[in-house]
Amino acid sequence: MSGGLSRWVLARSAVLGQHRRMLRFSALVFASLLVVACGDDGGDVSDDVTVDAGDSRDLGGSDAGDAVDLGEPVDGGGADLGEADLGSEDAGADEDLGPADLGVDMSEPDLGTPASDAPVQCRDDADCGGSGSCNVAPAGGICLGCTDGSCPSDTTCSEFGACTRDCATTADCAPGFRCLGSGRCALDTPCTPSNCPAPYVCGAVGCERPACASGCPAGWGCSGGYCTEP
């Protein structure tokens, strides 16, 4: 009995071993099928990735093109803001201001009073009244040694004892004189042709009457060796 049981157990074990081998084989076959299936899917994924990479390259090229297009307006802006227009405007402003500045610098007060309209204090001592005397050398003459009320009209006796002409502008003064803020004419130094016009000449005391020896202008007189205004 025990011998038969042993044979049965051995036979059963052989059958079970065969079943196990079949199960292992089936498992291996199933696993192989899965690997093949995954390999096919992986190929699809690889293709998809390749396509996506291509799309990325296409999009990158498009972006680069946009960058070039955007760069052109910047260059155009630089051309619009060039120096040509601004330089032209600056040059125009300088040209407009130049003549205006020169006109102010060459204003009339520097030219003094024309000789024909020059005011005259004195031609000889008789014009100074009282004990005053006429200095005939300066343009228009100057009365010296004055007292209050002894000076010619439109002149005032100064603290220095000389008659000075009252003025509002330099045009009210004789050639070679300028109007001070005090409303009095005073010698304009240095003497130049601009403040001492002909026939007057620059001399020791500033702008002087021409000497009689050099010849006097038509209509002028001669007193003390100097030509005197009419």
mmCIF file of C-alpha atoms in Angstrom:
data_model
loop_
_atom_site.group_PDB
_atom_site.id
_atom_site.type_symbol
_atom_site.label_atom_id
_atom_site.label_comp_id
_atom_site.label_asym_id
_atom_site.label_seq_id
_atom_site.Cartn_x
_atom_site.Cartn_y
_atom_site.Cartn_z
ATOM 1 C CA MET A 1 0.000 0.000 0.000
ATOM 2 C CA SER A 2 2.731 2.383 0.869
ATOM 3 C CA GLY A 3 4.542 1.550 -2.335
ATOM 4 C CA GLY A 4 1.480 2.410 -4.433
ATOM 5 C CA LEU A 5 1.021 5.700 -2.603
ATOM 6 C CA SER A 6 4.565 6.632 -3.314
ATOM 7 C CA ARG A 7 4.138 5.987 -7.021
ATOM 8 C CA TRP A 8 0.979 8.089 -7.040
ATOM 9 C CA VAL A 9 2.739 10.942 -5.305
ATOM 10 C CA LEU A 10 5.590 10.779 -7.777
ATOM 11 C CA ALA A 11 3.243 10.734 -10.742
ATOM 12 C CA ARG A 12 1.272 13.673 -9.315
ATOM 13 C CA SER A 13 4.471 15.612 -8.768
ATOM 14 C CA ALA A 14 5.499 15.024 -12.365
ATOM 15 C CA VAL A 15 2.144 16.329 -13.613
ATOM 16 C CA LEU A 16 2.361 19.415 -11.399
ATOM 17 C CA GLY A 17 5.903 20.070 -12.619
ATOM 18 C CA GLN A 18 4.729 19.899 -16.207
ATOM 19 C CA HIS A 19 1.911 22.398 -15.445
ATOM 20 C CA ARG A 20 4.361 24.779 -13.857
ATOM 21 C CA ARG A 21 6.621 24.650 -16.922
ATOM 22 C CA MET A 22 3.607 25.382 -19.153
ATOM 23 C CA LEU A 23 2.640 28.352 -16.982
ATOM 24 C CA ARG A 24 6.202 29.715 -17.137
ATOM 25 C CA PHE A 25 6.231 29.342 -20.928
ATOM 26 C CA SER A 26 2.868 31.122 -21.225
ATOM 27 C CA ALA A 27 4.125 33.940 -19.015
ATOM 28 C CA LEU A 28 7.231 34.337 -21.156
ATOM 29 C CA VAL A 29 5.164 34.440 -24.341
ATOM 30 C CA PHE A 30 2.818 37.094 -22.855
ATOM 31 C CA ALA A 31 5.769 39.156 -21.714
ATOM 32 C CA SER A 32 7.309 38.996 -25.180
ATOM 33 C CA LEU A 33 4.056 40.216 -26.712
ATOM 34 C CA LEU A 34 4.008 43.165 -24.301
ATOM 35 C CA VAL A 35 7.579 44.087 -25.205
ATOM 36 C CA VAL A 36 6.766 44.009 -28.903
ATOM 37 C CA ALA A 37 3.653 46.095 -28.340
ATOM 38 C CA CYS A 38 5.591 48.642 -26.304
ATOM 39 C CA GLY A 39 8.302 48.760 -28.936
ATOM 40 C CA ASP A 40 5.706 49.693 -31.581
ATOM 41 C CA ASP A 41 4.280 52.424 -29.330
ATOM 42 C CA GLY A 42 7.772 53.718 -28.661
ATOM 43 C CA GLY A 43 8.303 54.044 -32.372
ATOM 44 C CA ASP A 44 5.169 56.164 -32.604
ATOM 45 C CA VAL A 45 6.327 58.290 -29.734
ATOM 46 C CA SER A 46 9.689 58.770 -31.403
ATOM 47 C CA ASP A 47 7.945 59.851 -34.595
ATOM 48 C CA ASP A 48 5.757 62.234 -32.637
ATOM 49 C CA VAL A 49 8.772 63.686 -30.905
ATOM 50 C CA THR A 50 10.526 64.160 -34.217
ATOM 51 C CA VAL A 51 7.511 65.977 -35.624
ATOM 52 C CA ASP A 52 7.274 68.156 -32.523
ATOM 53 C CA ALA A 53 10.962 69.001 -32.816
ATOM 54 C CA GLY A 54 10.396 69.987 -36.397
ATOM 55 C CA ASP A 55 7.536 72.219 -35.334
ATOM 56 C CA SER A 56 9.786 73.791 -32.736
ATOM 57 C CA ARG A 57 12.383 74.533 -35.357
ATOM 58 C CA ASP A 58 9.754 76.074 -37.637
ATOM 59 C CA LEU A 59 8.434 78.249 -34.820
ATOM 60 C CA GLY A 60 11.955 79.294 -33.908
ATOM 61 C CA GLY A 61 12.567 80.420 -37.494
ATOM 62 C CA SER A 62 9.324 82.378 -37.434
ATOM 63 C CA ASP A 63 10.367 84.117 -34.212
ATOM 64 C CA ALA A 64 13.711 85.028 -35.709
ATOM 65 C CA GLY A 65 11.923 86.547 -38.692
ATOM 66 C CA ASP A 66 9.749 88.629 -36.397
ATOM 67 C CA ALA A 67 12.860 89.911 -34.644
ATOM 68 C CA VAL A 68 14.247 91.127 -37.984
ATOM 69 C CA ASP A 69 10.972 92.849 -38.851
ATOM 70 C CA LEU A 70 10.921 94.628 -35.494
ATOM 71 C CA GLY A 71 14.520 95.739 -35.935
ATOM 72 C CA GLU A 72 13.713 97.659 -39.153
ATOM 73 C CA PRO A 73 11.435 100.293 -37.471
ATOM 74 C CA VAL A 74 14.234 100.955 -34.976
ATOM 75 C CA ASP A 75 16.657 101.679 -37.822
ATOM 76 C CA GLY A 76 14.012 103.807 -39.520
ATOM 77 C CA GLY A 77 13.519 105.751 -36.296
ATOM 78 C CA GLY A 78 17.222 106.509 -36.163
ATOM 79 C CA ALA A 79 17.032 107.855 -39.709
ATOM 80 C CA ASP A 80 14.055 110.059 -38.855
ATOM 81 C CA LEU A 81 15.873 111.504 -35.836
ATOM 82 C CA GLY A 82 19.005 112.325 -37.818
ATOM 83 C CA GLU A 83 20.955 115.538 -37.292
ATOM 84 C CA ALA A 84 20.073 117.042 -40.667
ATOM 85 C CA ASP A 85 16.765 118.554 -39.544
ATOM 86 C CA LEU A 86 18.050 119.734 -36.154
ATOM 87 C CA GLY A 87 21.181 121.225 -37.664
ATOM 88 C CA SER A 88 19.079 123.215 -40.111
ATOM 89 C CA GLU A 89 16.936 124.632 -37.320
ATOM 90 C CA ASP A 90 19.968 125.571 -35.221
ATOM 91 C CA ALA A 91 21.585 127.326 -38.177
ATOM 92 C CA GLY A 92 18.405 129.277 -38.789
ATOM 93 C CA ALA A 93 18.270 130.407 -35.171
ATOM 94 C CA ASP A 94 21.867 131.665 -35.334
ATOM 95 C CA GLU A 95 21.191 133.566 -38.543
ATOM 96 C CA ASP A 96 18.124 135.230 -37.039
ATOM 97 C CA LEU A 97 19.933 136.239 -33.848
ATOM 98 C CA GLY A 98 23.116 137.496 -35.554
ATOM 99 C CA PRO A 99 21.719 140.615 -37.248
ATOM 100 C CA ALA A 100 19.658 141.490 -34.164
ATOM 101 C CA ASP A 101 22.745 141.433 -31.922
ATOM 102 C CA LEU A 102 24.751 143.509 -34.380
ATOM 103 C CA GLY A 103 21.951 146.045 -34.616
ATOM 104 C CA VAL A 104 21.956 146.541 -30.860
ATOM 105 C CA ASP A 105 25.736 146.827 -30.653
ATOM 106 C CA MET A 106 25.776 149.421 -33.450
ATOM 107 C CA SER A 107 23.111 151.512 -31.734
ATOM 108 C CA GLU A 108 22.787 155.242 -32.376
ATOM 109 C CA PRO A 109 24.179 156.588 -29.047
ATOM 110 C CA ASP A 110 27.718 155.477 -29.955
ATOM 111 C CA LEU A 111 27.594 157.613 -33.109
ATOM 112 C CA GLY A 112 27.012 160.842 -31.183
ATOM 113 C CA THR A 113 25.381 163.960 -32.636
ATOM 114 C CA PRO A 114 26.019 165.062 -36.252
ATOM 115 C CA ALA A 115 28.214 168.174 -36.453
ATOM 116 C CA SER A 116 25.488 170.219 -38.134
ATOM 117 C CA ASP A 117 23.140 169.626 -35.175
ATOM 118 C CA ALA A 118 25.721 169.764 -32.387
ATOM 119 C CA PRO A 119 24.738 171.958 -29.447
ATOM 120 C CA VAL A 120 27.076 174.854 -28.798
ATOM 121 C CA GLN A 121 27.883 176.368 -25.416
ATOM 122 C CA CYS A 122 30.237 179.062 -26.553
ATOM 123 C CA ARG A 123 32.275 180.384 -29.451
ATOM 124 C CA ASP A 124 34.060 183.066 -27.410
ATOM 125 C CA ASP A 125 34.079 184.492 -23.879
ATOM 126 C CA ALA A 126 31.061 186.692 -24.555
ATOM 127 C CA ASP A 127 28.845 183.603 -24.698
ATOM 128 C CA CYS A 128 29.710 182.610 -21.104
ATOM 129 C CA GLY A 129 28.389 185.769 -19.377
ATOM 130 C CA GLY A 130 29.849 187.567 -16.370
ATOM 131 C CA SER A 131 33.446 186.653 -15.632
ATOM 132 C CA GLY A 132 33.298 183.256 -17.362
ATOM 133 C CA SER A 133 35.609 182.287 -20.201
ATOM 134 C CA CYS A 134 35.136 180.004 -23.177
ATOM 135 C CA ASN A 135 37.373 177.005 -23.705
ATOM 136 C CA VAL A 136 37.066 176.888 -27.476
ATOM 137 C CA ALA A 137 38.998 173.613 -28.035
ATOM 138 C CA PRO A 138 36.310 171.021 -27.087
ATOM 139 C CA ALA A 139 33.500 170.350 -29.546
ATOM 140 C CA GLY A 140 30.764 172.920 -28.837
ATOM 141 C CA GLY A 141 33.015 174.824 -26.396
ATOM 142 C CA ILE A 142 32.811 174.832 -22.573
ATOM 143 C CA CYS A 143 32.227 177.852 -20.349
ATOM 144 C CA LEU A 144 34.578 177.898 -17.365
ATOM 145 C CA GLY A 145 34.503 179.903 -14.119
ATOM 146 C CA CYS A 146 30.707 179.928 -14.012
ATOM 147 C CA THR A 147 28.362 180.941 -11.214
ATOM 148 C CA ASP A 148 24.743 180.040 -10.702
ATOM 149 C CA GLY A 149 22.651 181.609 -13.430
ATOM 150 C CA SER A 150 25.640 182.591 -15.579
ATOM 151 C CA CYS A 151 25.698 179.538 -17.882
ATOM 152 C CA PRO A 152 24.113 179.498 -21.357
ATOM 153 C CA SER A 153 20.602 178.070 -21.749
ATOM 154 C CA ASP A 154 20.173 174.307 -21.277
ATOM 155 C CA THR A 155 23.365 174.165 -19.219
ATOM 156 C CA THR A 156 24.035 174.092 -15.470
ATOM 157 C CA CYS A 157 27.024 175.314 -13.479
ATOM 158 C CA SER A 158 28.667 172.233 -11.952
ATOM 159 C CA GLU A 159 30.557 171.979 -8.665
ATOM 160 C CA PHE A 160 33.774 172.135 -10.712
ATOM 161 C CA GLY A 161 32.972 175.609 -12.039
ATOM 162 C CA ALA A 162 32.232 174.473 -15.603
ATOM 163 C CA CYS A 163 28.914 174.695 -17.413
ATOM 164 C CA THR A 164 27.555 171.245 -18.265
ATOM 165 C CA ARG A 165 24.727 170.547 -20.677
ATOM 166 C CA ASP A 166 21.550 168.934 -19.390
ATOM 167 C CA CYS A 167 20.590 165.730 -21.231
ATOM 168 C CA ALA A 168 18.163 162.856 -21.442
ATOM 169 C CA THR A 169 20.215 160.860 -23.980
ATOM 170 C CA THR A 170 23.671 161.142 -25.538
ATOM 171 C CA ALA A 171 22.059 162.738 -28.599
ATOM 172 C CA ASP A 172 21.487 165.868 -26.449
ATOM 173 C CA CYS A 173 25.254 166.249 -25.926
ATOM 174 C CA ALA A 174 27.969 167.668 -28.191
ATOM 175 C CA PRO A 175 30.185 165.206 -30.126
ATOM 176 C CA GLY A 176 32.709 163.537 -27.823
ATOM 177 C CA PHE A 177 30.343 163.759 -24.838
ATOM 178 C CA ARG A 178 27.933 161.237 -23.371
ATOM 179 C CA CYS A 179 24.881 161.534 -21.144
ATOM 180 C CA LEU A 180 25.393 160.348 -17.569
ATOM 181 C CA GLY A 181 22.725 158.896 -15.317
ATOM 182 C CA SER A 182 22.697 162.216 -13.464
ATOM 183 C CA GLY A 183 21.304 163.925 -16.582
ATOM 184 C CA ARG A 184 24.562 165.798 -17.325
ATOM 185 C CA CYS A 185 26.837 165.567 -20.374
ATOM 186 C CA ALA A 186 30.443 164.511 -19.706
ATOM 187 C CA LEU A 187 33.522 163.764 -21.835
ATOM 188 C CA ASP A 188 33.265 160.364 -23.524
ATOM 189 C CA THR A 189 36.671 158.693 -23.331
ATOM 190 C CA PRO A 190 38.590 157.313 -25.024
ATOM 191 C CA CYS A 191 38.103 159.455 -28.100
ATOM 192 C CA THR A 192 37.450 157.398 -31.236
ATOM 193 C CA PRO A 193 36.056 158.140 -34.705
ATOM 194 C CA SER A 194 32.763 156.597 -33.595
ATOM 195 C CA ASN A 195 32.149 159.180 -30.841
ATOM 196 C CA CYS A 196 34.058 162.009 -32.523
ATOM 197 C CA PRO A 197 32.786 162.239 -36.131
ATOM 198 C CA ALA A 198 34.287 164.540 -38.781
ATOM 199 C CA PRO A 199 34.994 167.378 -38.981
ATOM 200 C CA TYR A 200 35.883 167.038 -35.284
ATOM 201 C CA VAL A 201 39.214 165.420 -34.412
ATOM 202 C CA CYS A 202 40.621 163.604 -31.389
ATOM 203 C CA GLY A 203 43.068 165.868 -29.501
ATOM 204 C CA ALA A 204 44.613 166.486 -26.103
ATOM 205 C CA VAL A 205 41.296 167.138 -24.334
ATOM 206 C CA GLY A 206 39.261 164.548 -26.200
ATOM 207 C CA CYS A 207 37.022 165.332 -29.156
ATOM 208 C CA GLU A 208 38.073 168.789 -30.398
ATOM 209 C CA ARG A 209 37.076 171.316 -32.993
ATOM 210 C CA PRO A 210 39.329 171.305 -36.065
ATOM 211 C CA ALA A 211 42.157 173.838 -36.127
ATOM 212 C CA CYS A 212 41.652 176.912 -38.291
ATOM 213 C CA ALA A 213 45.097 176.285 -39.813
ATOM 214 C CA SER A 214 43.776 173.089 -41.395
ATOM 215 C CA GLY A 215 40.864 174.913 -42.975
ATOM 216 C CA CYS A 216 37.352 175.196 -41.571
ATOM 217 C CA PRO A 217 34.203 173.646 -43.049
ATOM 218 C CA ALA A 218 31.973 175.933 -45.090
ATOM 219 C CA GLY A 219 29.903 178.252 -42.889
ATOM 220 C CA TRP A 220 32.082 177.782 -39.836
ATOM 221 C CA GLY A 221 33.941 180.630 -38.082
ATOM 222 C CA CYS A 222 37.350 180.764 -36.395
ATOM 223 C CA SER A 223 37.983 181.730 -32.761
ATOM 224 C CA GLY A 224 41.115 181.199 -30.666
ATOM 225 C CA GLY A 225 42.685 179.113 -33.430
ATOM 226 C CA TYR A 226 39.745 176.685 -33.658
ATOM 227 C CA CYS A 227 36.938 176.424 -36.144
ATOM 228 C CA THR A 228 33.582 177.212 -34.514
ATOM 229 C CA GLU A 229 30.160 175.918 -35.468
ATOM 230 C CA PRO A 230 27.778 178.238 -37.293
#
